[in-house]
Each structure stands twice: as C-alpha cells, then as structure tokens.
Amino acid sequence: MTDTGTRRSASSGGSGSGRGVSSTHSSPAAAQEQNGEKAYNEQQQQQPQQQQQQPQNVSFAYPYNNPYPFGMPPPAPPAMAPQELQLIAPPPQFRRFGNAAALGLITFGICTVQESMMQAGMSVGYGHGYGAMTAQSIAVAGIAQLLAGLWQIANGDTFEGAAFTSFGASWLAKGLGQVPGIGVIAFQAAEAPDVVRKQNGIVGLAWSIWVFILLAGNVKSHVANIVLFFTLNMQLDFSCAGSWLDHERLTKAGGWFGFFCGLSAMYNAAAILLNEENFWFNLPVGNWYTPTPIEDEEAGVYA
C-alpha cells in the first residue's frame, strides 16, 4: 500500500509538475502574440484616420483625373445641389418655324396690286377707293406681314425680317390712319392741300431711300427679287414726285410701277411655294450670280 500510494503521489506530482512547467514556458509566447495582435489592430484603426487627414488633389471634371494607381476606379463626383431648369432657345436649324417669306410676299403683293390699281385709275378712277383698303391694310398687309418679318428674324434671316417688318408696320400705320376717330384724317383735313401733299411727298422720299438700300442688298440675288425691289423703288419715286409737284401723270406712273411690283411679289411667293415636291417643276427666278467659294480657315475646306 505504501509503495502504491508513493507511486501514485509521485506520478500525480510528476504530472502536476509537468503541467506547471509547460504553462510556465508557454506564457511569454502567448503574451507576445496578444501584444502583436493588439498592435496590429491599433495600426488598422489609425490607417483610415491618416488617409482622411491627407488632402487629395482630385479634379471632378469630366473626364476624371485619376490620381490612384492603375486598376482603382476614380472617386465619384460630389453630389450637386438641385438647380432650376433653364429653357434655352434651340439654334435656328432646330426650330420649327417654317419659311415665312411666302406669307410676307403674298400679303404685300395682294394689297400693293389693289392700291396701285386705284392710284393709276384703272378701276374706280384716279384717287378713289382707298377707303376699301382700310381693313386689308391693317390685317393683311399690316399685321400678317409684320408677323412674317418677326418670324424671319427668328429664323435668322435678318434681311427679309427687316424688309417685311418695316413694310408691315408701314401698311398698319396707313390703315390706322384711315380709321375715323384716331385723328390723322382730321389733322390732314385741317391742313392746307399744299402742306398735305408735301407731307406725303416727304414720307414717300424716306421710304424710297429705304427701298434703294434693300435693292442694293439684292443685286446678287435672283432676277425676280431685283425686279420686285426695282419696281417698288420706282413706284415710291414717282409717287413722291407726283405728290410733291401735284402732278397727276407722275402719280399714275407710280401706280403702274406699283402694279407690276405687286405682281412680282406674288410671283416670288409662288416660286417659294411651288416646287418639285408639290408641282411639276420649279418656277424660274433667274439665278444669274454664282458666289465665289470661300475658304474655311478652321476646317480647311471650301464652304
């Protein structure tokens, strides 16, 4: 019994001493492992803070300038505050305005033919029948032609826009001057006949100068346009001289020029409307001038 207890105590003591020795030798390694893990965790926690503190010179303009190594996507642009929508007019080639030149020409031509026939004494006698033109002067040759000029300006055609707008305003003023109660008729009735004639001559002279400018701007256009502005200029010149000098034949000659001017305006309108798409052929207008090709310095090609 003594030997057996001694062996048990020795074996238990040996095993206890063995566990104690092994635990004593393994405690420094475990502590070193724990310290290393703690240092690694602290380093991982400090690294994002250092990256946030470092300023990054990043341009968010398109295309992005990527300051990062290859294979890493560029940062997303910062969120923009919502802005109000701005309606910007599209360029002329994308607008839905049609060519208003035909409208301006036909309204001008219709009223010019009627007034010139009365001025030349073709129908009701010389100097009579102008009262019947009041409504058409306001609505047809006035408002419609004025709107056609504004549409042409919106389309980018400054020349036709200036011509139609100015003559539309002139016809509108002429028609309003015939309306009773506005004061124009009463004002001219109170003036002496010679003063009224010279006033009309001065008005015709100013418009004759303007039409001569338009004629000069059409010398490189087609023949139909040149005939239109030439006959219109002659009408205003003869009408101005006839009013100033109180000469009936000169005034009638101006009426005849105006008659052919109105017909040429109607022909120009027909040449725009009647083409190969809706007619058998294009109406001839007499294109006589061929512009010299201009070199495009930017593209290096000829326009």
Tab-separated table of C-alpha atoms in Angstrom:
chain	number	residue	atom	x	y	z
A	1	MET	CA	0.000	0.000	0.000
A	2	THR	CA	2.817	2.339	0.831
A	3	ASP	CA	4.572	1.705	-2.450
A	4	THR	CA	1.379	2.057	-4.408
A	5	GLY	CA	0.479	5.386	-2.718
A	6	THR	CA	4.010	6.549	-3.131
A	7	ARG	CA	3.889	5.762	-6.846
A	8	ARG	CA	0.505	7.475	-7.201
A	9	SER	CA	1.709	10.566	-5.402
A	10	ALA	CA	4.897	10.567	-7.442
A	11	SER	CA	3.017	10.119	-10.667
A	12	SER	CA	0.500	12.764	-9.705
A	13	GLY	CA	3.271	15.065	-8.574
A	14	GLY	CA	5.231	14.408	-11.757
A	15	SER	CA	2.242	15.106	-13.891
A	16	GLY	CA	1.425	18.231	-11.913
A	17	SER	CA	4.989	19.425	-12.135
A	18	GLY	CA	4.911	18.734	-15.890
A	19	ARG	CA	1.792	20.831	-16.396
A	20	GLY	CA	3.270	23.569	-14.260
A	21	VAL	CA	6.494	23.641	-16.263
A	22	SER	CA	4.734	23.669	-19.604
A	23	SER	CA	2.449	26.521	-18.509
A	24	THR	CA	5.427	28.430	-17.223
A	25	HIS	CA	7.303	28.087	-20.538
A	26	SER	CA	4.203	28.965	-22.772
A	27	SER	CA	3.096	32.192	-21.021
A	28	PRO	CA	5.702	34.545	-22.691
A	29	ALA	CA	4.735	33.373	-26.203
A	30	ALA	CA	1.039	33.922	-25.523
A	31	ALA	CA	1.722	37.382	-24.171
A	32	GLN	CA	3.844	38.260	-27.225
A	33	GLU	CA	1.086	37.032	-29.529
A	34	GLN	CA	-1.512	39.125	-27.730
A	35	ASN	CA	0.707	42.204	-27.888
A	36	GLY	CA	1.293	41.739	-31.609
A	37	GLU	CA	-2.411	41.354	-32.280
A	38	LYS	CA	-3.167	44.471	-30.254
A	39	ALA	CA	-0.543	46.497	-32.151
A	40	TYR	CA	-1.929	45.283	-35.475
A	41	ASN	CA	-5.466	46.308	-34.502
A	42	GLU	CA	-4.264	49.746	-33.414
A	43	GLN	CA	-2.416	50.174	-36.715
A	44	GLN	CA	-5.522	49.219	-38.684
A	45	GLN	CA	-7.597	51.730	-36.737
A	46	GLN	CA	-5.105	54.581	-37.286
A	47	GLN	CA	-4.655	53.979	-41.031
A	48	PRO	CA	-8.152	55.239	-42.153
A	49	GLN	CA	-7.710	58.342	-39.990
A	50	GLN	CA	-4.402	59.138	-41.685
A	51	GLN	CA	-5.977	58.675	-45.118
A	52	GLN	CA	-8.796	61.062	-44.221
A	53	GLN	CA	-6.375	63.710	-42.959
A	54	GLN	CA	-4.253	63.647	-46.131
A	55	PRO	CA	-5.661	66.114	-48.721
A	56	GLN	CA	-6.173	64.644	-52.143
A	57	ASN	CA	-5.911	66.876	-55.178
A	58	VAL	CA	-8.674	65.290	-57.211
A	59	SER	CA	-10.394	67.012	-60.136
A	60	PHE	CA	-14.010	66.011	-60.596
A	61	ALA	CA	-14.318	67.476	-64.076
A	62	TYR	CA	-15.123	65.049	-66.824
A	63	PRO	CA	-13.048	63.079	-67.725
A	64	TYR	CA	-11.859	62.328	-64.218
A	65	ASN	CA	-8.186	62.735	-63.407
A	66	ASN	CA	-7.357	59.519	-61.588
A	67	PRO	CA	-4.518	60.093	-59.053
A	68	TYR	CA	-4.723	56.486	-57.882
A	69	PRO	CA	-2.663	53.561	-59.192
A	70	PHE	CA	-3.859	51.616	-62.186
A	71	GLY	CA	-6.784	49.364	-61.587
A	72	MET	CA	-8.500	51.566	-58.990
A	73	PRO	CA	-11.656	53.479	-60.017
A	74	PRO	CA	-11.728	57.270	-59.627
A	75	PRO	CA	-13.841	58.703	-56.829
A	76	ALA	CA	-17.429	59.635	-57.545
A	77	PRO	CA	-18.094	63.358	-58.081
A	78	PRO	CA	-19.636	65.231	-55.171
A	79	ALA	CA	-23.395	65.446	-55.027
A	80	MET	CA	-24.658	68.637	-56.700
A	81	ALA	CA	-27.455	70.684	-55.259
A	82	PRO	CA	-30.660	70.630	-57.330
A	83	GLN	CA	-30.811	73.543	-59.779
A	84	GLU	CA	-33.715	75.148	-61.593
A	85	LEU	CA	-34.271	74.143	-65.203
A	86	GLN	CA	-33.495	76.874	-67.743
A	87	LEU	CA	-35.328	76.899	-71.066
A	88	ILE	CA	-32.770	77.769	-73.745
A	89	ALA	CA	-33.901	78.534	-77.287
A	90	PRO	CA	-32.597	75.940	-79.747
A	91	PRO	CA	-30.419	77.053	-82.644
A	92	PRO	CA	-32.205	78.165	-85.813
A	93	GLN	CA	-31.674	74.889	-87.691
A	94	PHE	CA	-33.603	73.007	-84.968
A	95	ARG	CA	-36.520	75.406	-84.662
A	96	ARG	CA	-39.918	74.519	-86.071
A	97	PHE	CA	-40.590	77.834	-87.781
A	98	GLY	CA	-41.288	77.467	-91.469
A	99	ASN	CA	-40.189	79.883	-94.166
A	100	ALA	CA	-42.390	82.955	-93.667
A	101	ALA	CA	-41.112	84.713	-96.805
A	102	ALA	CA	-44.043	83.445	-98.860
A	103	LEU	CA	-46.509	84.876	-96.333
A	104	GLY	CA	-44.801	88.260	-96.319
A	105	LEU	CA	-44.576	88.408	-100.113
A	106	ILE	CA	-48.157	87.376	-100.828
A	107	THR	CA	-49.691	89.763	-98.282
A	108	PHE	CA	-47.581	92.611	-99.621
A	109	GLY	CA	-48.328	91.719	-103.240
A	110	ILE	CA	-52.113	91.434	-102.846
A	111	CYS	CA	-52.528	94.813	-101.165
A	112	THR	CA	-49.980	96.535	-103.423
A	113	VAL	CA	-51.804	95.423	-106.573
A	114	GLN	CA	-55.145	96.717	-105.265
A	115	GLU	CA	-53.820	100.063	-104.078
A	116	SER	CA	-51.759	100.611	-107.233
A	117	MET	CA	-54.783	99.979	-109.466
A	118	MET	CA	-56.653	102.681	-107.568
A	119	GLN	CA	-53.667	105.017	-107.741
A	120	ALA	CA	-53.301	104.517	-111.504
A	121	GLY	CA	-57.046	104.954	-112.061
A	122	MET	CA	-57.577	101.503	-113.583
A	123	SER	CA	-60.922	100.733	-111.964
A	124	VAL	CA	-62.782	103.380	-110.000
A	125	GLY	CA	-60.939	106.444	-111.155
A	126	TYR	CA	-57.812	108.213	-110.072
A	127	GLY	CA	-57.522	108.823	-106.349
A	128	HIS	CA	-60.706	106.986	-105.317
A	129	GLY	CA	-61.460	103.777	-103.451
A	130	TYR	CA	-58.739	103.954	-100.800
A	131	GLY	CA	-61.312	103.547	-98.021
A	132	ALA	CA	-61.945	99.969	-99.118
A	133	MET	CA	-58.291	99.195	-98.407
A	134	THR	CA	-58.502	100.164	-94.716
A	135	ALA	CA	-59.284	96.715	-93.301
A	136	GLN	CA	-56.823	94.908	-95.598
A	137	SER	CA	-54.111	97.462	-94.848
A	138	ILE	CA	-54.473	96.719	-91.145
A	139	ALA	CA	-54.982	92.949	-91.154
A	140	VAL	CA	-53.405	91.576	-94.345
A	141	ALA	CA	-50.515	93.832	-95.350
A	142	GLY	CA	-50.099	95.162	-91.805
A	143	ILE	CA	-50.380	92.526	-89.083
A	144	ALA	CA	-49.752	89.434	-91.237
A	145	GLN	CA	-46.697	90.937	-92.944
A	146	LEU	CA	-45.382	92.234	-89.619
A	147	LEU	CA	-45.612	88.761	-88.106
A	148	ALA	CA	-43.911	87.262	-91.161
A	149	GLY	CA	-40.998	89.640	-90.652
A	150	LEU	CA	-40.682	88.703	-86.985
A	151	TRP	CA	-40.718	85.003	-87.888
A	152	GLN	CA	-37.970	85.559	-90.435
A	153	ILE	CA	-35.863	87.317	-87.805
A	154	ALA	CA	-36.409	84.308	-85.516
A	155	ASN	CA	-35.279	82.061	-88.384
A	156	GLY	CA	-32.051	84.043	-88.671
A	157	ASP	CA	-32.894	85.900	-91.918
A	158	THR	CA	-32.158	89.497	-90.984
A	159	PHE	CA	-32.657	90.957	-94.463
A	160	GLU	CA	-36.151	89.611	-95.099
A	161	GLY	CA	-37.071	90.195	-91.460
A	162	ALA	CA	-36.163	93.878	-91.708
A	163	ALA	CA	-37.991	94.289	-95.028
A	164	PHE	CA	-41.223	92.568	-94.007
A	165	THR	CA	-41.341	94.088	-90.539
A	166	SER	CA	-40.796	97.638	-91.753
A	167	PHE	CA	-43.355	97.409	-94.573
A	168	GLY	CA	-45.845	95.627	-92.324
A	169	ALA	CA	-45.592	98.488	-89.847
A	170	SER	CA	-45.966	100.990	-92.707
A	171	TRP	CA	-49.135	99.342	-94.017
A	172	LEU	CA	-50.501	99.093	-90.484
A	173	ALA	CA	-49.927	102.813	-89.933
A	174	LYS	CA	-51.510	103.587	-93.309
A	175	GLY	CA	-54.607	101.562	-92.451
A	176	LEU	CA	-54.965	103.001	-88.960
A	177	GLY	CA	-54.654	106.484	-90.425
A	178	GLN	CA	-57.874	105.853	-92.396
A	179	VAL	CA	-59.880	104.867	-89.310
A	180	PRO	CA	-62.178	107.682	-88.177
A	181	GLY	CA	-61.605	108.976	-84.681
A	182	ILE	CA	-57.848	108.377	-84.488
A	183	GLY	CA	-57.102	111.929	-85.532
A	184	VAL	CA	-54.963	111.536	-88.650
A	185	ILE	CA	-57.783	112.297	-91.100
A	186	ALA	CA	-58.989	115.234	-89.050
A	187	PHE	CA	-55.447	116.556	-88.755
A	188	GLN	CA	-54.826	116.460	-92.509
A	189	ALA	CA	-58.273	117.971	-93.206
A	190	ALA	CA	-57.323	120.992	-91.149
A	191	GLU	CA	-54.088	121.490	-93.125
A	192	ALA	CA	-53.758	123.290	-96.425
A	193	PRO	CA	-53.750	120.985	-99.512
A	194	ASP	CA	-50.216	122.000	-100.458
A	195	VAL	CA	-48.965	121.115	-96.974
A	196	VAL	CA	-50.664	117.709	-97.100
A	197	ARG	CA	-49.141	116.928	-100.499
A	198	LYS	CA	-45.653	117.846	-99.356
A	199	GLN	CA	-46.063	115.841	-96.175
A	200	ASN	CA	-46.968	112.784	-98.231
A	201	GLY	CA	-44.013	113.506	-100.524
A	202	ILE	CA	-41.623	113.600	-97.554
A	203	VAL	CA	-42.950	110.257	-96.313
A	204	GLY	CA	-42.533	108.754	-99.803
A	205	LEU	CA	-38.977	110.105	-100.071
A	206	ALA	CA	-37.912	108.461	-96.802
A	207	TRP	CA	-39.334	105.115	-97.871
A	208	SER	CA	-37.746	105.446	-101.311
A	209	ILE	CA	-34.311	105.721	-99.672
A	210	TRP	CA	-35.000	102.610	-97.586
A	211	VAL	CA	-36.125	100.611	-100.637
A	212	PHE	CA	-32.996	101.689	-102.527
A	213	ILE	CA	-30.928	100.178	-99.683
A	214	LEU	CA	-32.913	96.951	-99.995
A	215	LEU	CA	-32.384	96.993	-103.765
A	216	ALA	CA	-28.624	97.362	-103.289
A	217	GLY	CA	-28.699	94.368	-100.950
A	218	ASN	CA	-30.377	92.264	-103.672
A	219	VAL	CA	-28.011	92.860	-106.587
A	220	LYS	CA	-26.508	89.389	-106.051
A	221	SER	CA	-29.913	87.770	-105.682
A	222	HIS	CA	-32.027	86.344	-108.482
A	223	VAL	CA	-33.716	88.426	-111.156
A	224	ALA	CA	-37.236	88.100	-109.696
A	225	ASN	CA	-36.121	89.750	-106.455
A	226	ILE	CA	-34.295	92.520	-108.313
A	227	VAL	CA	-37.409	93.275	-110.395
A	228	LEU	CA	-39.511	93.389	-107.219
A	229	PHE	CA	-37.383	95.982	-105.438
A	230	PHE	CA	-36.657	97.975	-108.600
A	231	THR	CA	-40.358	98.437	-109.434
A	232	LEU	CA	-41.100	99.210	-105.781
A	233	ASN	CA	-38.406	101.865	-105.788
A	234	MET	CA	-39.802	103.353	-108.985
A	235	GLN	CA	-43.308	103.403	-107.517
A	236	LEU	CA	-42.161	105.341	-104.462
A	237	ASP	CA	-40.032	107.722	-106.522
A	238	PHE	CA	-42.827	108.629	-108.962
A	239	SER	CA	-45.436	108.793	-106.211
A	240	CYS	CA	-43.175	111.073	-104.173
A	241	ALA	CA	-42.559	113.356	-107.148
A	242	GLY	CA	-46.240	113.377	-108.085
A	243	SER	CA	-47.312	114.309	-104.544
A	244	TRP	CA	-44.643	116.980	-104.179
A	245	LEU	CA	-45.276	118.594	-107.560
A	246	ASP	CA	-49.035	117.854	-107.665
A	247	HIS	CA	-48.525	116.079	-110.983
A	248	GLU	CA	-51.215	113.537	-111.831
A	249	ARG	CA	-49.269	111.702	-114.537
A	250	LEU	CA	-46.305	111.094	-112.263
A	251	THR	CA	-48.617	109.738	-109.586
A	252	LYS	CA	-50.322	107.452	-112.117
A	253	ALA	CA	-46.939	106.253	-113.363
A	254	GLY	CA	-46.083	105.356	-109.780
A	255	GLY	CA	-49.320	103.369	-109.636
A	256	TRP	CA	-48.343	101.372	-112.724
A	257	PHE	CA	-44.926	100.585	-111.266
A	258	GLY	CA	-46.645	99.520	-108.054
A	259	PHE	CA	-48.975	97.252	-110.015
A	260	PHE	CA	-46.061	95.362	-111.565
A	261	CYS	CA	-44.282	95.384	-108.199
A	262	GLY	CA	-47.243	93.613	-106.594
A	263	LEU	CA	-47.339	91.049	-109.399
A	264	SER	CA	-43.613	90.344	-108.999
A	265	ALA	CA	-44.097	89.904	-105.234
A	266	MET	CA	-46.847	87.372	-105.886
A	267	TYR	CA	-44.609	85.559	-108.393
A	268	ASN	CA	-41.797	85.369	-105.821
A	269	ALA	CA	-44.233	83.890	-103.306
A	270	ALA	CA	-45.383	81.336	-105.891
A	271	ALA	CA	-41.748	80.431	-106.630
A	272	ILE	CA	-41.288	79.565	-102.951
A	273	LEU	CA	-44.494	77.550	-102.611
A	274	LEU	CA	-44.495	75.747	-105.971
A	275	ASN	CA	-41.563	73.367	-106.242
A	276	GLU	CA	-40.885	69.849	-107.426
A	277	GLU	CA	-42.367	68.375	-104.257
A	278	ASN	CA	-45.889	69.722	-104.886
A	279	PHE	CA	-45.690	70.933	-108.502
A	280	TRP	CA	-44.364	69.625	-111.811
A	281	PHE	CA	-41.327	71.926	-111.856
A	282	ASN	CA	-39.685	74.831	-110.057
A	283	LEU	CA	-40.692	78.283	-111.197
A	284	PRO	CA	-37.711	80.063	-112.771
A	285	VAL	CA	-36.425	83.070	-110.844
A	286	GLY	CA	-33.313	83.858	-112.883
A	287	ASN	CA	-30.305	82.915	-110.768
A	288	TRP	CA	-27.535	84.793	-112.545
A	289	TYR	CA	-24.856	85.230	-109.881
A	290	THR	CA	-22.621	82.385	-108.711
A	291	PRO	CA	-20.790	83.254	-105.481
A	292	THR	CA	-17.085	82.510	-105.219
A	293	PRO	CA	-16.371	79.653	-102.775
A	294	ILE	CA	-14.891	80.956	-99.552
A	295	GLU	CA	-12.151	79.005	-97.829
A	296	ASP	CA	-12.990	77.816	-94.344
A	297	GLU	CA	-9.881	78.539	-92.299
A	298	GLU	CA	-10.888	76.303	-89.387
A	299	ALA	CA	-11.868	73.176	-91.303
A	300	GLY	CA	-9.572	73.712	-94.257
A	301	VAL	CA	-12.371	73.003	-96.720
A	302	TYR	CA	-14.423	75.096	-99.113
A	303	ALA	CA	-17.905	76.057	-97.992
